[in-house]
Amino acid sequence: MTALRQRKGSKGKEPPLGAEFHSQQPNCCTDHHHHLHPEKILHGDWSWGAIIWTSVGWSVSVGLGLLCCIYVATLHENDLWFSNIKEVEREISFRTECGLYYSYYKQMLQAPSVQEGLSDLIHDNLTESRRTINLLQRMNIYQEVFLSVLYRLLPIQSYLEPVYFYIYTVFSLQAVYVIALYLTAWLLSGSWLAGALTGVWYILNRVDTTRVEFTISLRENWSLPFLALQVTAITCYLRPHLTALQQKVLVWLMYVTTFCFCLTWQFNQFILLVQALIIYTLDCVDLLTTTQVTTLYLVQVSSLLSVWLLQFCNSMILGSLVLSFIVAALFIRHCQSGLKTGGLLVRLGKLLLHTTMVLLLSFTINYLAKKALQLRSDEHIFKFIKLKFALGPTRDFDASLYLCEEAFGFLPLDTLERLAGTLLLYPYILTLLLLSGMFAVAALHNLSRSKGSSAEEKKGSGEGEMEAFRPDVAYNLLHTLFYGLLAFSTMRMKYIWTGHMCAVAAYGACGTELWSLLLTVLRCNSKLLLRLVRYAVPLAMVGWLYYQFWPKLMEELLELREFYDPDTVELMTWISTKTPKRAVFAGSMQLLAGIKLCTGRVLTNHPHYEDKDLRERTRQIMDGPGENDPDLVPASHPRFCEAINSDAPSYSALFTRTFQNKTFHVYRVKKKRKKSHKSSPEPSATQ
């Protein structure tokens, strides 16, 4: 176990900061340069007031992004005293799969050339013993490859160590993340005050918005900033009155950000599936035009296929459910030409039939694709869903392994308490309720329209309803609803939701809908009072948050700790100096990832679980005949990890203890004496 020792003179740590707030959206922009969207300049508003106000907004976004970056970097340094510990201790701090991913960055830098480094990754025989695998196909590690090449090319080797180049890049992506959320709130509300409130909330709710300071290499820390940028691009794309050039630029931005998101996270297909369902829902209720729907679908497809090519035709992507769903949705939509005609009841009936056909065709295409590709790499995900929601009796080993981790459980309710503590939760709920009601009214109105009144025609004729509930707001509403449900079902996915939650809450506080409704109820609605309230309340909230949390934040930054894990350091040092370089190690997946990084030795398994053969190898340790066994009985023999330490004759005949300390024991498998076979020693590290 790792201990973080408190340095002398440091104060006790405050409890984690909470989070809170919500947002709304505006439907009319009457405040001129005091109510600017970031693209106003693009529409020809070159007045000095517009330029100055917009420049201030962009400057604040960059400032908040840099503040977040410096904040998490400082926390990382203070928790580990990273600048003062040995290299092996730094590497040990990359826990579990983080160490595995970082090891490939280190491996690329240690290679004699980029070409040889790439060749070693494509023909890797160290990550899984007795197997040669293509790591660029199997894992999402192009970011490590890119950074290693960039580090070689830039003239920074003399004053910046490789590990700092890596972690600073990841921390810098947090700045990108905050800026993207800031811009989304600005676009929705028309005021950069909403963006400022978003950034403040994101930082104050760090415990629930990111875990980058202690899981630097996790794929989500690379990918979520690009997902936030994609949402910003989609929000801008769905705004009215864009020129043809602006639309083309935004389509390319959506493609690039979606591509980067998909390239950096193996769970991309499941996240995009939720987004495809959002697009499908908006299409069904006529809040998007046919062109917008088709474009958004094709951006997803082209991004996934681009990643498929870069990952050496990874079959897991072709067999993904999101591709099957998009193909089915586009095909059924093309075949059902009369889908959007008739009265309300007729439309609802057609919609139910249409959805049923799309789902049936999606599952059929997906089933046939997996059969044709002989794909079983992602089946553990569906088993996990089956077990988690009790959709059938199963004691599947892989699914149970996931559910043993707290991160894959349901969202703890104390998360909501923390979010409420920073004034985030209450306005978020109010905004959500208001926008959901508006969405329902707009959907029913659209479904009740007469024949031929399509979204395109309504857009062209300038009907008020389409403008009253804008498509960009509708998308962000469903985005926060769908990913919120995902977060409640699986705690690890909350980081997709909580960041965007800050933008939605800030939109509610700075937009026009909530305040217009409240002032109308109070019978005092006026343009001047609306503007006053929309700016005074957010400023008052920022002031209260500063007063309440700035001292705590400063005290948190004064908390100084030190990395302390002597047993693991001793183990890694022993392996590096006392074992052959081709020695093969078996043990827990988490520990083996660290062994790969610190020593470069060969592994039997590892934490990257998206491979059927690797899961089969890991499952050989399970107790019982397998899936759906209703009659489990206690094993007649003790647990291996406990029994081997007893030095019983039955074990000592097969294993020789070669290393031990308070935490770890390492045993060497005794070779069978055969005349013509030579094999490398295979110690087994156990905790």
XYZ file of C-alpha atoms in Angstrom:
687
model
C 0.000 0.000 0.000
C 1.100 3.532 -0.722
C 1.158 6.062 2.062
C 1.109 9.804 1.577
C 2.997 11.180 4.531
C 2.254 14.635 5.799
C 5.314 16.859 5.567
C 6.469 18.631 8.673
C 4.788 21.925 9.268
C 1.799 21.237 7.038
C -1.741 21.691 8.213
C -4.544 19.149 8.298
C -6.460 18.787 5.069
C -9.937 20.247 4.657
C -12.730 17.946 3.494
C -13.260 17.877 -0.292
C -14.873 20.930 -1.773
C -18.391 20.530 -3.062
C -20.103 21.798 -6.156
C -23.251 23.464 -7.244
C -25.230 25.455 -9.727
C -27.360 25.141 -12.809
C -28.185 26.902 -15.928
C -30.642 27.914 -18.529
C -30.838 29.220 -21.929
C -31.852 32.429 -23.627
C -34.111 32.631 -26.610
C -33.779 36.236 -27.621
C -30.810 38.549 -27.724
C -31.858 42.137 -27.108
C -28.930 43.340 -25.021
C -26.717 44.125 -28.011
C -23.020 44.271 -27.135
C -23.708 43.646 -23.454
C -25.279 40.303 -24.390
C -22.819 38.985 -26.928
C -22.275 35.564 -28.354
C -18.669 34.717 -29.204
C -19.550 34.495 -32.899
C -21.084 38.012 -33.039
C -17.879 39.346 -34.562
C -18.213 36.761 -37.328
C -21.639 38.167 -38.153
C -20.209 41.588 -38.804
C -20.574 43.363 -35.441
C -17.201 45.121 -35.471
C -18.097 47.917 -33.068
C -15.473 48.772 -30.474
C -17.837 47.779 -27.706
C -18.376 44.357 -29.250
C -14.659 43.791 -29.813
C -13.665 44.857 -26.286
C -16.459 42.922 -24.557
C -15.777 39.784 -26.565
C -12.033 40.083 -25.960
C -12.640 40.352 -22.224
C -14.788 37.208 -22.412
C -12.086 35.241 -24.224
C -9.439 36.488 -21.794
C -11.483 35.341 -18.811
C -11.920 31.908 -20.410
C -8.172 31.502 -20.893
C -7.499 32.770 -17.372
C -9.897 30.270 -15.799
C -8.464 27.466 -17.915
C -4.933 28.273 -16.790
C -6.094 28.578 -13.191
C -7.591 25.080 -13.316
C -4.431 23.706 -14.929
C -2.164 25.247 -12.290
C -4.527 24.155 -9.523
C -4.496 20.434 -10.378
C -0.756 20.505 -11.114
C -0.093 22.038 -7.702
C -2.291 19.458 -5.977
C -0.376 16.682 -7.717
C 2.957 18.120 -6.626
C 1.797 18.733 -3.065
C 0.317 15.261 -2.622
C 3.413 13.386 -3.821
C 6.262 15.912 -3.577
C 6.773 14.780 -7.123
C 9.736 17.026 -7.800
C 11.707 15.570 -4.883
C 11.163 11.805 -5.166
C 13.207 9.251 -7.102
C 12.330 8.214 -10.636
C 11.156 4.770 -9.544
C 8.830 6.404 -7.009
C 7.458 8.691 -9.697
C 6.731 5.686 -11.870
C 5.110 3.773 -9.016
C 2.762 6.748 -8.520
C 1.220 5.869 -11.911
C -1.119 3.306 -10.396
C -2.856 0.357 -12.136
C -3.630 0.958 -15.825
C -2.099 4.456 -15.640
C 1.299 2.799 -15.288
C 0.625 0.518 -18.239
C -0.175 3.414 -20.565
C 2.728 5.533 -19.387
C 5.098 2.592 -19.927
C 4.568 2.851 -23.693
C 5.522 6.537 -23.647
C 8.679 5.563 -21.780
C 9.292 2.670 -24.178
C 9.011 4.949 -27.221
C 11.510 7.401 -25.733
C 13.985 4.632 -24.905
C 13.840 3.189 -28.426
C 16.838 4.013 -30.658
C 14.509 5.671 -33.181
C 10.851 6.446 -33.723
C 10.647 3.746 -36.398
C 12.039 1.063 -34.075
C 9.788 2.235 -31.277
C 6.710 1.938 -33.486
C 7.837 -1.480 -34.675
C 8.188 -2.657 -31.072
C 4.643 -1.481 -30.316
C 3.211 -3.152 -33.405
C 5.031 -6.427 -32.628
C 4.965 -6.389 -28.828
C 5.860 -9.588 -26.948
C 6.406 -8.090 -23.485
C 2.881 -7.088 -22.462
C 1.448 -10.614 -22.694
C 3.848 -13.539 -22.375
C 4.016 -16.024 -25.249
C 1.927 -13.699 -27.419
C 2.867 -11.083 -29.964
C 0.247 -8.358 -30.101
C -0.218 -5.063 -31.940
C -0.548 -2.499 -29.167
C -1.641 0.259 -31.539
C -4.532 -1.962 -32.557
C -5.379 -3.270 -29.113
C -5.052 -0.114 -26.992
C -5.708 3.604 -27.383
C -2.118 4.776 -26.935
C -1.631 7.078 -29.917
C -1.412 9.974 -27.472
C 1.672 8.392 -25.888
C 3.189 7.869 -29.332
C 2.452 11.456 -30.347
C 3.929 12.910 -27.149
C 7.066 10.792 -27.389
C 7.674 11.944 -30.969
C 6.957 15.545 -30.014
C 9.373 15.357 -27.077
C 12.096 14.096 -29.414
C 11.506 16.925 -31.882
C 11.198 19.863 -29.499
C 14.389 21.438 -28.075
C 13.327 20.879 -24.477
C 15.247 17.768 -23.410
C 17.911 19.774 -21.579
C 15.532 21.463 -19.139
C 12.286 19.409 -19.081
C 12.236 15.767 -18.067
C 10.032 13.408 -20.104
C 7.702 12.702 -17.193
C 7.011 16.409 -16.709
C 6.348 16.889 -20.409
C 3.773 14.119 -20.150
C 1.950 15.251 -17.004
C 1.987 18.929 -17.992
C 0.341 18.010 -21.280
C -2.460 16.188 -19.469
C -2.909 19.050 -17.012
C -3.004 21.501 -19.941
C -5.915 19.544 -21.374
C -7.824 20.493 -18.240
C -7.456 24.103 -19.355
C -8.893 23.112 -22.736
C -11.744 21.350 -20.942
C -12.651 24.430 -18.889
C -12.463 26.718 -21.938
C -14.759 24.390 -23.898
C -17.350 24.345 -21.098
C -17.018 28.128 -20.778
C -17.739 28.607 -24.493
C -20.732 26.262 -24.378
C -22.302 28.273 -21.544
C -21.479 31.514 -23.370
C -23.095 30.295 -26.578
C -26.238 29.155 -24.778
C -26.740 32.219 -22.584
C -25.260 34.985 -24.718
C -23.215 36.205 -21.749
C -19.643 35.291 -20.907
C -20.583 35.660 -17.247
C -22.172 32.230 -17.652
C -18.827 30.918 -18.857
C -17.054 32.465 -15.873
C -19.558 30.874 -13.510
C -19.037 27.547 -15.280
C -15.277 27.704 -14.801
C -15.591 28.643 -11.132
C -17.992 25.772 -10.492
C -15.792 23.283 -12.313
C -12.795 24.207 -10.171
C -14.682 24.269 -6.862
C -16.271 20.908 -7.618
C -12.967 19.298 -8.570
C -13.707 16.224 -6.456
C -16.654 15.414 -8.725
C -15.596 16.956 -12.049
C -12.154 15.397 -12.487
C -9.678 13.021 -10.889
C -6.777 13.961 -13.134
C -4.412 14.900 -10.301
C -4.089 11.274 -9.163
C -5.029 9.311 -12.323
C -3.048 11.260 -14.879
C -2.784 8.626 -17.606
C -6.393 7.417 -17.568
C -7.891 7.531 -21.045
C -10.796 9.713 -19.906
C -8.418 12.507 -18.915
C -7.243 12.618 -22.524
C -10.621 12.216 -24.181
C -13.145 14.254 -22.165
C -11.630 17.645 -23.107
C -12.160 16.710 -26.768
C -15.726 15.607 -26.032
C -16.367 18.994 -24.409
C -14.929 20.729 -27.486
C -17.186 18.597 -29.682
C -20.250 19.656 -27.658
C -19.190 23.288 -28.087
C -18.884 22.789 -31.844
C -22.293 21.067 -32.004
C -23.861 23.875 -29.966
C -22.473 26.441 -32.389
C -23.447 24.340 -35.438
C -27.085 24.152 -34.307
C -27.401 27.931 -33.981
C -29.373 29.734 -36.711
C -28.124 32.181 -39.333
C -24.770 30.533 -40.010
C -23.155 31.163 -43.371
C -22.184 28.256 -45.619
C -18.503 28.786 -44.787
C -19.178 28.807 -41.046
C -21.160 25.580 -41.360
C -18.289 23.876 -43.200
C -15.765 25.042 -40.620
C -17.949 23.778 -37.778
C -18.494 20.410 -39.465
C -14.737 19.988 -39.709
C -14.329 21.049 -36.077
C -16.932 18.480 -35.049
C -15.117 15.803 -37.027
C -11.663 16.641 -35.622
C -12.843 16.796 -32.005
C -14.916 13.608 -32.345
C -11.953 11.865 -33.971
C -9.589 12.918 -31.158
C -12.134 11.800 -28.567
C -12.532 8.385 -30.209
C -8.799 7.905 -30.691
C -7.972 8.454 -27.030
C -10.548 6.264 -25.193
C -11.560 2.650 -25.729
C -15.080 3.347 -24.443
C -15.735 5.835 -27.260
C -18.378 3.696 -28.948
C -20.581 3.589 -25.847
C -20.356 7.338 -25.275
C -21.162 8.031 -28.931
C -24.095 5.613 -28.757
C -25.688 7.818 -26.097
C -25.032 10.857 -28.288
C -26.582 9.102 -31.295
C -29.698 8.435 -29.203
C -29.832 12.159 -28.389
C -29.661 13.047 -32.095
C -32.330 10.437 -32.860
C -34.664 11.869 -30.193
C -34.274 15.426 -31.516
C -34.971 14.169 -35.023
C -38.142 12.366 -33.922
C -39.649 15.555 -32.454
C -38.629 17.788 -35.389
C -36.143 19.931 -33.500
C -33.386 19.260 -36.035
C -33.470 19.491 -39.811
C -32.750 16.486 -42.002
C -29.410 18.012 -43.002
C -28.374 18.550 -39.399
C -29.307 14.998 -38.392
C -27.499 13.417 -41.326
C -24.419 15.601 -40.790
C -24.163 14.741 -37.093
C -24.542 11.020 -37.798
C -21.941 11.108 -40.560
C -19.488 12.985 -38.325
C -19.724 10.127 -35.841
C -19.371 7.448 -38.519
C -16.426 9.118 -40.270
C -14.620 9.644 -36.955
C -15.061 6.022 -35.910
C -13.951 4.722 -39.305
C -10.877 6.978 -39.226
C -9.924 5.534 -35.846
C -10.676 2.043 -37.203
C -8.081 2.601 -39.924
C -5.494 4.009 -37.520
C -6.020 1.071 -35.182
C -5.198 -1.415 -37.911
C -8.828 -2.301 -38.659
C -9.808 -2.955 -35.043
C -12.879 -5.173 -35.318
C -14.308 -3.871 -32.032
C -15.122 -0.577 -33.790
C -16.833 -2.162 -36.809
C -18.854 -4.346 -34.452
C -19.873 -1.410 -32.245
C -23.538 -0.902 -31.499
C -23.376 2.800 -32.377
C -22.414 2.102 -35.994
C -25.209 -0.446 -36.291
C -27.684 2.034 -34.803
C -26.698 4.878 -37.143
C -26.938 2.650 -40.219
C -30.367 1.409 -39.097
C -31.633 4.916 -38.250
C -30.568 6.378 -41.602
C -31.911 3.412 -43.584
C -35.331 3.282 -41.878
C -35.628 7.072 -42.078
C -34.991 6.957 -45.825
C -37.536 4.180 -46.364
C -40.319 5.758 -44.293
C -41.046 8.829 -46.364
C -44.416 9.534 -44.701
C -43.100 9.356 -41.154
C -43.692 13.022 -40.347
C -47.267 13.389 -41.597
C -50.634 13.150 -39.881
C -52.101 14.300 -36.582
C -50.724 13.807 -33.093
C -51.993 10.269 -32.486
C -51.003 9.136 -35.973
C -47.521 10.638 -35.544
C -47.094 8.980 -32.152
C -48.100 5.612 -33.605
C -45.718 6.029 -36.519
C -42.976 7.111 -34.126
C -43.447 4.003 -31.977
C -43.330 1.754 -35.048
C -40.323 3.635 -36.427
C -38.375 3.303 -33.167
C -39.186 -0.406 -32.915
C -37.960 -1.001 -36.468
C -34.765 0.986 -35.869
C -33.935 -0.947 -32.697
C -34.672 -4.335 -34.270
C -32.580 -3.535 -37.323
C -29.773 -2.162 -35.114
C -29.515 -5.350 -33.057
C -29.789 -7.502 -36.187
C -26.983 -5.649 -37.958
C -24.856 -5.732 -34.805
C -25.425 -9.467 -34.308
C -24.531 -10.263 -37.913
C -21.476 -7.988 -37.818
C -20.124 -9.661 -34.676
C -20.734 -13.096 -36.120
C -18.960 -12.185 -39.349
C -16.045 -10.579 -37.485
C -15.983 -13.295 -34.787
C -15.943 -10.427 -32.314
C -16.026 -11.119 -28.585
C -13.776 -8.315 -27.326
C -16.587 -6.189 -25.880
C -18.932 -8.894 -24.616
C -17.809 -8.306 -21.029
C -19.383 -4.834 -21.168
C -22.807 -6.270 -21.972
C -22.376 -8.953 -19.311
C -21.544 -6.170 -16.859
C -24.769 -4.335 -17.796
C -26.741 -7.578 -17.486
C -25.366 -8.286 -14.021
C -25.561 -4.698 -12.780
C -29.243 -4.283 -13.592
C -30.219 -7.894 -12.735
C -31.350 -8.637 -16.293
C -30.643 -12.328 -15.856
C -28.903 -14.816 -13.545
C -25.172 -14.723 -14.032
C -21.998 -15.056 -11.987
C -19.793 -14.152 -14.913
C -16.235 -13.582 -13.726
C -15.535 -10.543 -15.898
C -18.737 -8.750 -14.924
C -18.173 -9.527 -11.248
C -14.627 -8.195 -11.518
C -15.989 -4.838 -12.657
C -18.675 -4.701 -9.979
C -16.047 -5.288 -7.285
C -14.730 -1.815 -8.116
C -16.497 1.098 -6.436
C -16.121 3.181 -9.590
C -18.532 0.896 -11.442
C -21.223 1.066 -8.769
C -24.146 3.476 -8.598
C -23.529 7.165 -7.961
C -23.296 7.808 -4.194
C -25.845 10.278 -2.872
C -23.160 12.289 -1.087
C -22.153 13.498 -4.557
C -25.373 15.509 -4.702
C -24.679 16.931 -1.246
C -21.300 18.222 -2.406
C -22.823 19.678 -5.575
C -25.454 21.447 -3.507
C -22.781 22.880 -1.226
C -21.441 25.122 -3.988
C -24.832 26.409 -5.203
C -24.695 24.195 -8.290
C -27.438 21.641 -7.723
C -30.433 23.893 -7.043
C -30.293 26.140 -10.140
C -29.417 23.051 -12.189
C -32.601 21.294 -11.090
C -34.705 24.421 -11.690
C -33.224 24.846 -15.147
C -33.699 21.183 -15.929
C -37.358 21.266 -14.902
C -38.075 24.429 -16.852
C -36.303 23.323 -20.009
C -37.821 19.847 -19.822
C -41.292 21.395 -19.699
C -40.484 23.648 -22.634
C -39.063 20.692 -24.532
C -42.220 18.635 -23.948
C -44.445 21.498 -25.126
C -42.303 22.082 -28.226
C -42.246 18.354 -29.026
C -46.028 18.016 -28.723
C -46.534 21.123 -30.838
C -44.210 19.816 -33.538
C -45.886 16.405 -33.573
C -49.292 18.089 -33.861
C -48.369 20.240 -36.855
C -50.190 19.854 -40.128
C -48.717 17.852 -42.974
C -45.727 19.384 -44.673
C -44.744 21.718 -41.845
C -41.283 20.226 -41.506
C -38.446 21.546 -39.422
C -36.850 22.963 -42.570
C -40.012 24.792 -43.618
C -40.625 26.077 -40.127
C -37.056 27.326 -39.974
C -37.468 29.074 -43.283
C -40.830 30.617 -42.410
C -39.551 31.856 -39.062
C -42.253 30.310 -36.875
C -41.903 31.483 -33.293
C -41.937 28.046 -31.698
C -38.761 26.907 -33.363
C -37.018 30.014 -32.131
C -38.576 29.756 -28.654
C -36.886 26.397 -28.105
C -33.645 26.490 -29.996
C -32.040 23.283 -31.292
C -28.746 24.042 -29.533
C -30.555 24.299 -26.208
C -32.533 21.141 -26.936
C -29.321 19.232 -27.654
C -27.645 20.383 -24.432
C -30.769 19.570 -22.421
C -30.855 15.986 -23.669
C -27.066 15.757 -23.318
C -27.208 16.539 -19.611
C -30.270 14.298 -19.103
C -28.894 11.235 -20.914
C -25.383 11.454 -19.497
C -26.839 12.232 -16.082
C -28.687 8.914 -16.175
C -25.452 7.240 -17.240
C -23.633 8.866 -14.307
C -26.234 7.685 -11.802
C -25.958 4.136 -13.147
C -22.126 4.026 -13.130
C -20.132 6.332 -10.887
C -17.071 6.365 -13.161
C -19.166 8.035 -15.873
C -20.072 10.986 -13.649
C -17.107 12.945 -15.003
C -18.870 13.177 -18.380
C -21.917 14.654 -16.678
C -20.665 16.956 -13.932
C -18.547 19.198 -16.169
C -21.413 19.790 -18.595
C -23.707 20.189 -15.590
C -21.743 23.316 -14.639
C -22.382 24.827 -18.088
C -26.110 24.030 -17.987
C -26.456 25.499 -14.491
C -24.590 28.656 -15.473
C -26.819 29.006 -18.531
C -29.852 28.849 -16.259
C -28.444 31.553 -13.991
C -27.450 33.897 -16.811
C -30.015 33.062 -19.509
C -33.399 34.639 -20.018
C -35.861 31.749 -19.570
C -35.785 31.274 -15.804
C -35.654 34.968 -14.990
C -38.356 35.860 -17.531
C -40.653 33.252 -16.018
C -40.004 34.375 -12.442
C -40.426 38.066 -13.249
C -43.601 37.321 -15.189
C -45.019 35.410 -12.235
C -44.133 38.361 -10.029
C -45.713 40.696 -12.640
C -42.656 42.900 -12.852
C -41.065 41.722 -16.074
C -39.288 44.447 -18.018
C -36.280 44.542 -20.297
C -34.259 46.679 -17.878
C -35.107 44.605 -14.814
C -34.414 41.363 -16.689
C -30.967 42.585 -17.675
C -30.255 43.800 -14.148
C -31.234 40.488 -12.552
C -29.370 38.370 -15.114
C -26.111 40.135 -14.322
C -26.525 40.963 -10.652
C -27.429 37.452 -9.495
C -24.467 35.646 -11.172
C -22.071 38.306 -9.885
C -23.494 37.921 -6.396
C -23.101 34.150 -6.628
C -19.477 34.441 -7.755
C -18.845 36.818 -4.857
C -20.408 34.391 -2.372
C -18.436 31.457 -3.785
C -15.228 33.475 -3.515
C -15.965 34.421 0.081
C -16.987 30.890 1.042
C -14.416 28.755 -0.761
C -11.308 30.805 -1.542
C -9.854 30.442 1.997
C -10.531 26.684 1.911
C -8.933 26.385 -1.500
C -5.832 28.240 -0.319
C -5.642 26.046 2.763
C -5.929 22.966 0.557
C -2.987 24.167 -1.497
C -0.919 24.536 1.683
C -1.429 20.864 2.543
C 1.936 19.189 1.860
C 2.368 15.438 1.643
C 5.022 13.032 0.451
C 4.950 9.816 -1.546
C 5.924 6.916 0.723
C 5.818 3.302 -0.457
C 9.119 1.638 0.525
C 7.901 -1.938 0.029
C 6.943 -1.372 -3.608
C 10.173 0.534 -4.228
C 12.145 -2.381 -2.762
C 10.233 -4.860 -4.933
C 10.784 -2.904 -8.150
C 14.466 -2.384 -7.364
C 14.934 -6.092 -6.710
C 13.183 -7.089 -9.933
C 15.263 -4.624 -11.957
C 18.587 -5.772 -10.513
C 18.127 -9.439 -9.565
C 15.958 -11.007 -12.276
C 16.633 -11.750 -15.967
C 15.298 -9.178 -18.405
C 13.103 -11.831 -20.016
C 11.655 -13.054 -16.713
C 7.879 -13.467 -16.797
C 5.724 -12.245 -13.901
C 2.237 -13.256 -12.838
C 0.172 -11.553 -10.151
C -2.552 -8.971 -9.716
C -3.285 -6.899 -12.790
C -2.709 -3.666 -10.886
C 0.736 -4.684 -9.667
C 1.808 -6.070 -13.021
C 1.135 -2.743 -14.723
C 3.648 -1.156 -12.340
C 6.164 -3.943 -13.001
C 5.868 -3.299 -16.736
C 6.557 0.412 -16.246
C 9.305 0.235 -13.620
C 11.223 -2.838 -14.802
C 10.177 -3.623 -18.384
C 9.699 -7.308 -17.533
C 7.279 -9.624 -19.351
C 3.730 -9.924 -17.983
C 1.088 -12.616 -18.021
C -1.876 -10.219 -17.817
C -2.647 -6.537 -17.290
C -5.521 -4.111 -16.555
C -6.469 -3.346 -20.186
C -9.350 -5.778 -20.386
C -10.759 -5.323 -23.913
C -9.528 -8.674 -25.261
C -11.219 -12.062 -25.051
C -8.006 -14.118 -24.791
C -6.633 -11.934 -21.985
C -9.896 -12.254 -20.061
C -9.762 -16.031 -20.459
C -6.212 -16.056 -19.103
C -7.242 -13.934 -16.117
C -10.327 -16.057 -15.419
C -8.219 -19.181 -14.822
C -8.017 -18.100 -11.194
C -11.782 -18.194 -10.583
C -13.375 -20.710 -8.192
C -16.175 -22.711 -9.787
C -17.187 -24.134 -13.151
C -18.230 -20.814 -14.657
C -21.196 -18.745 -15.712
C -24.701 -19.260 -14.311
C -23.716 -21.858 -11.699
C -26.559 -21.750 -9.127
C -25.013 -24.211 -6.688
C -21.745 -22.735 -5.524
C -20.008 -24.556 -2.695
C -16.942 -23.542 -0.675
C -13.694 -24.741 -2.195
C -12.065 -27.736 -0.505
C -8.629 -26.131 -0.767
C -7.389 -22.807 0.673
C -6.804 -19.687 -1.396
C -3.592 -19.949 -3.379
C -2.163 -16.604 -2.254
C -2.541 -17.640 1.384
C -1.564 -21.284 1.051
C 1.665 -20.641 -0.843
C 2.993 -18.585 2.074
C 2.696 -21.600 4.380
C 5.577 -23.396 2.627
C 3.582 -26.629 2.628
C 5.322 -29.496 0.771
C 2.684 -29.518 -1.969
C 3.582 -25.916 -2.784
C 7.304 -25.890 -2.048
C 7.702 -28.696 -4.571
C 6.540 -26.327 -7.288
C 7.602 -22.866 -6.076
C 10.726 -21.341 -4.566
C 10.484 -18.114 -2.604
C 12.975 -15.637 -4.011
C 11.934 -12.347 -2.418
C 9.789 -11.093 0.416
C 9.106 -8.012 2.486
C 6.212 -6.851 4.649
C 3.906 -6.489 1.640
C 5.148 -8.710 -1.184
C 6.286 -12.290 -1.690
C 7.807 -13.437 -4.974
C 8.025 -17.108 -5.913
C 9.857 -18.701 -8.774
C 8.218 -21.545 -10.636
C 10.478 -24.583 -10.575
C 11.277 -25.879 -14.039
C 10.483 -29.362 -15.115
C 13.708 -31.000 -16.146
C 13.492 -31.798 -19.848
C 16.335 -32.442 -22.195
C 15.524 -30.092 -25.066
C 13.336 -27.371 -23.574
C 14.624 -24.133 -22.097
C 12.328 -21.530 -20.690
C 12.826 -18.300 -18.843
C 12.138 -18.194 -15.133
C 8.660 -17.040 -14.204
C 8.390 -15.532 -10.742
C 4.901 -14.994 -9.414
C 4.432 -11.783 -7.464
C 1.685 -11.935 -4.889
C 0.435 -9.458 -2.335
